[in-house]
């Protein structure tokens, strides 16, 4: 085997990137020989693609070395299955990870180029949407940084989720064509393809030993082709891999149909097949959309499981040893079909008995739950599964039968528990994917202390009783490389100057920053960096929205997926309350605020889209009221993504984390804001509780009902109209919305929102928490008025965030769930 020491490219790369003059020569050479473009006529996009190509080539050497090292040592690997990865841009990340950012900037300057302009040529990868995908991206970063053998699996979405535009205040979805100029980071693997089958029928027969066996016959096939994206680690020789699947038809072109003049039909099968990897989360309000989503989920897990087993069998003779070398993590229930798919592979392709296959499967999988909302737990109708995946439905029924017999032995005489824990919801005639994930895994984890407690006590108490010790907590985390070192370079440099740079990779080092909160000179520099970040954010707002904002105002920010439980409406109620107070008393001395909203509403989620429109209508009214004299401004920044978050989060003063207590699993936006020196206003929900414990009660603003209080209020019989009648300011807010104050051309536009609150039961307790929230915002105003003390609190937030780094989370997963170790030379 060729010794990779004989592949000199990486050494040349390191030397050239550390020498701006040499790097200039390498880039010019690559522009001619790789891009085929005259350097004198090359534009910023050409230079971006050449720079990315050179970086990817260097990473490829480390990728091969990492893979070879892992195979040579026969190590156990973790395979992370996630429907989404919110990766952001890669250029700055790779340059920082390889410690060649400064020299690269200088080399580009020698070419008359601006790194900032080059960086803007890169599209955010359209592979995710919300916190689930960003968590997965942070995990891949931590795995690579700390040398854990790992691969992420997902789908190469051609058009992402969607590009959000705001037209007449309304969200309009456009294709997110992030691949229009290609993706220079990916490596196409046309030799790595797997067949994925749908439909067909099951043939049953007796084998030579008289045992019943099944054969999946007459199924349609789609090919899954691999694309690999290297994931660099910070100051690490290891490079991880994100393998993404793209759908390909088994029949690209029907020449017969074409020759007969049926041009559309000639490529019909190709078009239908490739729909599987077109978009993330297709609209599932209709039957066709639901079926596409089911097929998409199975397409992803089938290709991944086949690849995982194939990798293992490449160096092993007996598939029974799979759990000793393979750990598969299910990131929520989207990949839950991997459980019956592995069973199918072991039984149908490797000839294992059901019992032996089931034992291997349970020891291989672990499952992360990400929701406390019962309606968000995924289910699939039996009829649809029977049509699309008949073999898997058969296996699920068998798994359920074996499981329920086990339950009867554990708790004899308790017939009620059988219906509660069954994988099959007989009333809805549906398969409960969370139950399948729990039963098919050896560990199940929540993502915050409160979330895990509520999973065990409220959502899955029977499973916790049946499987003592199966449920564990793994509080989510964020990577400090992306969310401080890269997103907030000036603050990162200040911290490095104060305590050194080991915090970027080592846990517990950032806490050394805490004493600097009492250093007046440090506070002044910290405050200046925050103001510069606010200026950068203000510039982005003005460029996109044409709106000037006051840098002296408090930047009050809520950026996250639009959902009723996240309570963007509650935030808006406070904004309207401030507006009313200023209208009633224009001369009062009220702190100036800029309320910033951003986030996408799912295409089929009508209420969320209506909330987006209301935010924009309120903004239009307030921003054009001359009596306010700029003391209150409201904006909705469209098409929120990672790159925009890297500007918005460092530029924010206040972080809105105001979900109804007991509904948010964890949240990671709360961690990112605090790491960048924003103070949090929030409920005792998700990771907010642990953040409060970390930073101290005096350095966070907590309000409202806790999870027990919310549960008790509903149990007693919550009547939101009582709060409406009793609170004059709340009543004014709701009446204005209902009566068309913010939509005079269409007065009834928001009746649905108000009716859902007053007549619909106010499921997420906005009215119950309104007064506590408004009063808490007054405490925020008072605190912000003392700049020195606010800065001191902000520094303490930064200093106490290292317990929320994804590095800590990954070390815990590796130790307590996956059983893997870092692998170095």
Short mmCIF file of C-alpha atoms in Angstrom, two decimals, residues 181-513:
data_model
loop_
_atom_site.label_atom_id
_atom_site.label_comp_id
_atom_site.label_asym_id
_atom_site.label_seq_id
_atom_site.Cartn_x
_atom_site.Cartn_y
_atom_site.Cartn_z
CA UNK A 181 -22.76 27.38 -9.35
CA UNK A 182 -21.82 23.97 -7.97
CA UNK A 183 -20.40 23.09 -4.56
CA UNK A 184 -16.59 23.21 -4.52
CA UNK A 185 -16.38 21.41 -1.17
CA UNK A 186 -18.12 18.20 -2.22
CA UNK A 187 -16.63 15.14 -3.89
CA UNK A 188 -19.00 13.26 -6.17
CA UNK A 189 -18.80 9.47 -5.71
CA UNK A 190 -20.46 7.91 -8.79
CA UNK A 191 -18.98 4.52 -7.85
CA UNK A 192 -20.80 4.60 -4.50
CA UNK A 193 -24.45 3.92 -5.30
CA UNK A 194 -27.07 1.79 -3.59
CA UNK A 195 -30.50 0.62 -4.76
CA UNK A 196 -33.44 1.82 -2.67
CA UNK A 197 -36.75 0.05 -3.22
CA UNK A 198 -40.36 1.15 -2.85
CA UNK A 199 -43.72 -0.57 -3.22
CA UNK A 200 -44.00 -4.12 -4.47
CA UNK A 201 -45.39 -7.05 -2.53
CA UNK A 202 -44.35 -9.67 0.00
CA UNK A 203 -43.99 -13.33 -0.98
CA UNK A 204 -44.12 -15.75 1.96
CA UNK A 205 -42.76 -19.28 1.85
CA UNK A 206 -41.27 -22.05 4.01
CA UNK A 207 -37.54 -22.65 3.80
CA UNK A 208 -35.83 -26.05 3.91
CA UNK A 209 -36.02 -26.04 7.71
CA UNK A 210 -39.75 -25.37 7.61
CA UNK A 211 -39.39 -21.80 8.85
CA UNK A 212 -41.47 -19.01 7.37
CA UNK A 213 -39.53 -16.49 5.31
CA UNK A 214 -40.48 -13.39 3.33
CA UNK A 215 -39.28 -12.02 0.04
CA UNK A 216 -39.81 -8.43 -1.07
CA UNK A 217 -40.74 -8.66 -4.75
CA UNK A 218 -41.76 -6.44 -7.67
CA UNK A 219 -40.50 -3.26 -6.03
CA UNK A 220 -39.47 -0.12 -7.88
CA UNK A 221 -35.85 0.97 -7.54
CA UNK A 222 -34.16 4.32 -7.14
CA UNK A 223 -30.39 4.71 -6.88
CA UNK A 224 -28.78 6.69 -4.08
CA UNK A 225 -25.45 8.22 -5.11
CA UNK A 226 -22.97 9.54 -2.56
CA UNK A 227 -21.48 13.02 -2.32
CA UNK A 228 -18.85 13.57 0.38
CA UNK A 229 -18.14 16.85 2.16
CA UNK A 230 -14.99 16.96 4.34
CA UNK A 231 -15.43 18.39 7.82
CA UNK A 232 -12.24 19.96 9.14
CA UNK A 233 -11.36 19.91 12.81
CA UNK A 234 -9.76 22.84 14.62
CA UNK A 235 -6.03 22.35 15.09
CA UNK A 236 -6.49 18.67 14.32
CA UNK A 237 -5.05 16.27 11.76
CA UNK A 238 -8.41 14.51 11.64
CA UNK A 239 -11.01 15.30 8.99
CA UNK A 240 -14.57 14.07 9.37
CA UNK A 241 -16.96 13.29 6.56
CA UNK A 242 -20.53 14.23 5.80
CA UNK A 243 -21.91 11.78 3.25
CA UNK A 244 -24.99 13.06 1.43
CA UNK A 245 -27.26 11.02 -0.82
CA UNK A 246 -28.64 12.22 -4.12
CA UNK A 247 -31.46 10.34 -5.88
CA UNK A 248 -30.79 8.96 -9.34
CA UNK A 249 -33.16 7.08 -11.62
CA UNK A 250 -32.36 3.54 -12.71
CA UNK A 251 -33.66 4.58 -16.13
CA UNK A 252 -32.33 7.99 -17.12
CA UNK A 253 -33.96 8.20 -20.54
CA UNK A 254 -36.65 6.24 -22.42
CA UNK A 255 -35.44 6.41 -26.02
CA UNK A 256 -38.53 4.60 -27.33
CA UNK A 257 -40.90 7.19 -25.87
CA UNK A 258 -38.70 9.98 -27.15
CA UNK A 259 -38.67 8.61 -30.68
CA UNK A 260 -42.47 8.39 -30.58
CA UNK A 261 -42.65 12.07 -29.74
CA UNK A 262 -43.45 11.62 -26.02
CA UNK A 263 -40.68 13.92 -24.87
CA UNK A 264 -41.94 14.54 -21.32
CA UNK A 265 -42.65 10.86 -20.71
CA UNK A 266 -39.13 10.01 -21.93
CA UNK A 267 -37.64 11.56 -18.80
CA UNK A 268 -40.65 10.99 -16.54
CA UNK A 269 -39.10 8.25 -14.40
CA UNK A 270 -35.91 10.27 -13.95
CA UNK A 271 -37.90 13.30 -12.76
CA UNK A 272 -40.04 11.26 -10.36
CA UNK A 273 -37.04 9.46 -8.87
CA UNK A 274 -34.97 12.58 -8.36
CA UNK A 275 -37.78 14.38 -6.53
CA UNK A 276 -36.62 12.46 -3.45
CA UNK A 277 -33.63 14.75 -2.97
CA UNK A 278 -35.06 18.02 -4.28
CA UNK A 279 -36.17 19.80 -1.09
CA UNK A 280 -35.97 19.50 2.68
CA UNK A 281 -39.31 18.79 4.37
CA UNK A 282 -41.71 18.89 1.42
CA UNK A 283 -45.15 20.29 2.26
CA UNK A 284 -47.06 17.36 3.76
CA UNK A 285 -50.54 18.89 3.93
CA UNK A 286 -51.73 16.51 1.21
CA UNK A 287 -51.38 12.78 0.55
CA UNK A 288 -48.79 13.23 -2.17
CA UNK A 289 -46.59 15.37 0.05
CA UNK A 290 -46.84 12.88 2.92
CA UNK A 291 -45.86 10.00 0.67
CA UNK A 292 -42.90 11.95 -0.73
CA UNK A 293 -41.71 12.73 2.79
CA UNK A 294 -41.97 9.08 3.83
CA UNK A 295 -40.07 7.98 0.74
CA UNK A 296 -37.47 10.66 1.39
CA UNK A 297 -36.87 9.44 4.93
CA UNK A 298 -36.54 5.83 3.82
CA UNK A 299 -34.33 6.72 0.86
CA UNK A 300 -31.91 8.41 3.25
CA UNK A 301 -31.77 5.66 5.86
CA UNK A 302 -31.69 2.76 3.41
CA UNK A 303 -28.65 4.12 1.57
CA UNK A 304 -26.97 4.96 4.88
CA UNK A 305 -27.56 1.56 6.49
CA UNK A 306 -26.36 -0.25 3.37
CA UNK A 307 -23.23 1.90 3.37
CA UNK A 308 -22.58 1.39 7.09
CA UNK A 309 -22.93 -2.38 6.91
CA UNK A 310 -20.87 -2.48 3.73
CA UNK A 311 -18.06 -0.51 5.38
CA UNK A 312 -18.05 -2.89 8.32
CA UNK A 313 -18.06 -6.03 6.18
CA UNK A 314 -15.17 -4.68 4.13
CA UNK A 315 -12.83 -5.60 7.00
CA UNK A 316 -14.88 -8.14 8.98
CA UNK A 317 -16.22 -11.59 8.22
CA UNK A 318 -19.16 -11.86 10.63
CA UNK A 319 -21.97 -9.31 10.67
CA UNK A 320 -22.80 -10.35 14.24
CA UNK A 321 -19.94 -8.19 15.50
CA UNK A 322 -21.52 -5.02 14.12
CA UNK A 323 -22.36 -3.40 17.50
CA UNK A 324 -18.75 -3.76 18.62
CA UNK A 325 -17.56 -1.51 15.78
CA UNK A 326 -20.64 0.51 14.83
CA UNK A 327 -22.77 2.99 16.77
CA UNK A 328 -25.67 4.62 14.92
CA UNK A 329 -27.26 7.75 16.37
CA UNK A 330 -30.80 8.71 15.31
CA UNK A 331 -31.16 12.49 15.42
CA UNK A 332 -34.91 12.65 16.16
CA UNK A 333 -37.45 10.28 14.58
CA UNK A 334 -36.87 11.21 10.93
CA UNK A 335 -34.30 8.39 10.59
CA UNK A 336 -36.37 5.91 12.67
CA UNK A 337 -36.94 3.67 9.64
CA UNK A 338 -33.26 2.76 9.95
CA UNK A 339 -34.32 0.32 12.69
CA UNK A 340 -36.46 -1.96 10.46
CA UNK A 341 -34.08 -1.32 7.56
CA UNK A 342 -31.13 -2.77 9.47
CA UNK A 343 -33.38 -5.68 10.44
CA UNK A 344 -34.23 -6.20 6.76
CA UNK A 345 -30.57 -6.17 5.73
CA UNK A 346 -29.55 -8.60 8.49
CA UNK A 347 -32.42 -11.02 7.87
CA UNK A 348 -32.97 -10.82 4.11
CA UNK A 349 -29.40 -10.25 2.94
CA UNK A 350 -27.29 -11.93 5.62
CA UNK A 351 -29.68 -14.72 6.60
CA UNK A 352 -29.83 -14.01 10.33
CA UNK A 353 -32.75 -15.14 12.45
CA UNK A 354 -35.13 -12.48 13.70
CA UNK A 355 -33.96 -12.84 17.32
CA UNK A 356 -30.29 -12.53 16.43
CA UNK A 357 -30.92 -9.56 14.13
CA UNK A 358 -33.02 -7.83 16.79
CA UNK A 359 -30.28 -8.20 19.39
CA UNK A 360 -27.70 -6.68 17.02
CA UNK A 361 -30.05 -3.84 16.06
CA UNK A 362 -30.85 -2.83 19.62
CA UNK A 363 -27.17 -2.79 20.59
CA UNK A 364 -26.29 -0.65 17.55
CA UNK A 365 -28.84 2.19 17.71
CA UNK A 366 -29.33 5.07 20.10
CA UNK A 367 -31.96 7.80 19.76
CA UNK A 368 -32.12 11.52 20.55
CA UNK A 369 -35.57 12.95 21.23
CA UNK A 370 -36.00 16.64 20.39
CA UNK A 371 -39.60 17.46 21.26
CA UNK A 372 -42.03 17.68 24.15
CA UNK A 373 -45.02 18.40 21.92
CA UNK A 374 -47.12 15.24 21.48
CA UNK A 375 -48.40 16.51 18.13
CA UNK A 376 -44.80 16.74 16.89
CA UNK A 377 -44.10 13.04 17.46
CA UNK A 378 -43.95 11.52 14.01
CA UNK A 379 -46.40 8.80 12.98
CA UNK A 380 -47.02 7.07 9.64
CA UNK A 381 -50.35 5.64 8.57
CA UNK A 382 -50.34 1.88 8.20
CA UNK A 383 -51.98 2.08 4.80
CA UNK A 384 -49.23 4.31 3.46
CA UNK A 385 -46.48 2.13 4.91
CA UNK A 386 -48.13 -0.94 3.43
CA UNK A 387 -48.12 0.71 0.01
CA UNK A 388 -44.61 2.20 0.13
CA UNK A 389 -42.66 -0.17 2.42
CA UNK A 390 -44.54 -3.46 2.80
CA UNK A 391 -41.52 -5.41 4.03
CA UNK A 392 -40.77 -2.86 6.72
CA UNK A 393 -44.35 -2.79 7.94
CA UNK A 394 -44.19 -6.57 8.26
CA UNK A 395 -41.00 -6.25 10.33
CA UNK A 396 -42.50 -3.50 12.50
CA UNK A 397 -45.51 -5.71 13.28
CA UNK A 398 -43.12 -8.52 14.24
CA UNK A 399 -41.02 -6.21 16.41
CA UNK A 400 -44.17 -4.96 18.12
CA UNK A 401 -45.39 -8.49 18.75
CA UNK A 402 -42.09 -9.51 20.36
CA UNK A 403 -41.97 -6.30 22.38
CA UNK A 404 -45.51 -6.56 23.74
CA UNK A 405 -44.91 -10.15 24.81
CA UNK A 406 -41.88 -8.90 26.71
CA UNK A 407 -43.99 -6.18 28.34
CA UNK A 408 -46.53 -8.76 29.49
CA UNK A 409 -43.76 -10.68 31.22
CA UNK A 410 -42.37 -7.56 32.90
CA UNK A 411 -45.71 -6.17 34.11
CA UNK A 412 -48.22 -9.05 34.11
CA UNK A 413 -51.83 -8.08 34.58
CA UNK A 414 -51.43 -4.46 33.44
CA UNK A 415 -53.37 -4.60 30.19
CA UNK A 416 -53.57 -0.81 29.90
CA UNK A 417 -49.86 -0.42 29.39
CA UNK A 418 -49.94 -2.48 26.20
CA UNK A 419 -51.93 0.12 24.28
CA UNK A 420 -49.85 2.97 25.64
CA UNK A 421 -46.46 1.54 24.64
CA UNK A 422 -47.42 -0.33 21.50
CA UNK A 423 -45.61 0.70 18.33
CA UNK A 424 -49.03 0.73 16.68
CA UNK A 425 -51.71 3.30 17.47
CA UNK A 426 -54.76 1.15 16.77
CA UNK A 427 -57.18 4.07 16.88
CA UNK A 428 -55.28 6.12 14.29
CA UNK A 429 -54.00 3.03 12.46
CA UNK A 430 -50.52 4.48 12.52
CA UNK A 431 -46.98 3.50 13.51
CA UNK A 432 -45.50 5.58 16.33
CA UNK A 433 -41.98 6.33 15.19
CA UNK A 434 -40.78 7.55 18.59
CA UNK A 435 -41.86 4.24 20.15
CA UNK A 436 -40.05 2.37 17.38
CA UNK A 437 -36.91 4.43 18.05
CA UNK A 438 -37.07 3.82 21.80
CA UNK A 439 -37.63 0.06 21.52
CA UNK A 440 -34.97 -0.27 18.82
CA UNK A 441 -32.25 1.58 20.77
CA UNK A 442 -30.09 0.76 23.75
CA UNK A 443 -30.06 4.40 24.92
CA UNK A 444 -32.48 7.32 24.56
CA UNK A 445 -31.43 10.83 25.44
CA UNK A 446 -33.08 14.13 26.05
CA UNK A 447 -31.25 17.36 25.27
CA UNK A 448 -31.59 19.36 28.51
CA UNK A 449 -32.06 18.42 32.16
CA UNK A 450 -35.70 19.58 32.24
CA UNK A 451 -36.45 18.00 28.87
CA UNK A 452 -35.11 14.62 29.98
CA UNK A 453 -37.06 14.75 33.24
CA UNK A 454 -40.26 15.57 31.37
CA UNK A 455 -39.61 12.79 28.85
CA UNK A 456 -39.34 10.29 31.68
CA UNK A 457 -42.17 11.64 33.81
CA UNK A 458 -44.76 12.85 31.30
CA UNK A 459 -44.14 11.73 27.75
CA UNK A 460 -42.69 8.23 28.07
CA UNK A 461 -43.19 7.16 31.71
CA UNK A 462 -44.11 3.59 30.78
CA UNK A 463 -40.92 3.14 28.78
CA UNK A 464 -38.88 4.57 31.62
CA UNK A 465 -40.49 2.01 33.92
CA UNK A 466 -39.85 -0.83 31.49
CA UNK A 467 -36.24 0.17 30.75
CA UNK A 468 -34.58 1.56 33.90
CA UNK A 469 -31.47 3.49 32.94
CA UNK A 470 -32.24 3.68 29.21
CA UNK A 471 -33.17 7.39 29.34
CA UNK A 472 -30.21 9.72 29.92
CA UNK A 473 -29.56 13.43 29.49
CA UNK A 474 -27.16 15.00 27.00
CA UNK A 475 -27.63 18.77 27.15
CA UNK A 476 -27.13 20.28 23.72
CA UNK A 477 -24.11 22.40 22.92
CA UNK A 478 -22.60 24.78 20.37
CA UNK A 479 -19.14 24.94 18.87
CA UNK A 480 -17.10 27.94 20.08
CA UNK A 481 -15.10 27.82 16.84
CA UNK A 482 -18.08 28.89 14.71
CA UNK A 483 -20.03 30.92 17.25
CA UNK A 484 -17.26 32.97 18.84
CA UNK A 485 -13.90 32.50 17.12
CA UNK A 486 -15.41 32.91 13.64
CA UNK A 487 -18.60 34.93 14.20
CA UNK A 488 -17.11 37.45 16.63
CA UNK A 489 -13.43 37.75 15.75
CA UNK A 490 -12.76 40.94 17.72
CA UNK A 491 -14.25 39.55 20.92
CA UNK A 492 -12.38 36.28 20.41
CA UNK A 493 -9.13 38.22 20.03
CA UNK A 494 -9.85 40.20 23.21
CA UNK A 495 -10.49 36.99 25.13
CA UNK A 496 -7.30 35.40 23.78
CA UNK A 497 -5.36 38.48 24.86
CA UNK A 498 -6.80 38.18 28.37
CA UNK A 499 -6.62 34.42 29.03
CA UNK A 500 -4.88 32.78 26.07
CA UNK A 501 -6.43 30.74 23.25
CA UNK A 502 -6.79 27.30 24.83
CA UNK A 503 -10.54 27.94 25.39
CA UNK A 504 -11.10 27.42 21.67
CA UNK A 505 -10.54 23.69 22.09
CA UNK A 506 -10.27 22.89 25.79
CA UNK A 507 -13.17 22.75 28.20
CA UNK A 508 -13.29 24.89 31.38
CA UNK A 509 -10.73 27.42 30.13
CA UNK A 510 -13.24 30.16 29.32
CA UNK A 511 -14.18 30.44 33.00
CA UNK A 512 -10.84 32.20 33.55
CA UNK A 513 -12.45 35.23 31.90
#
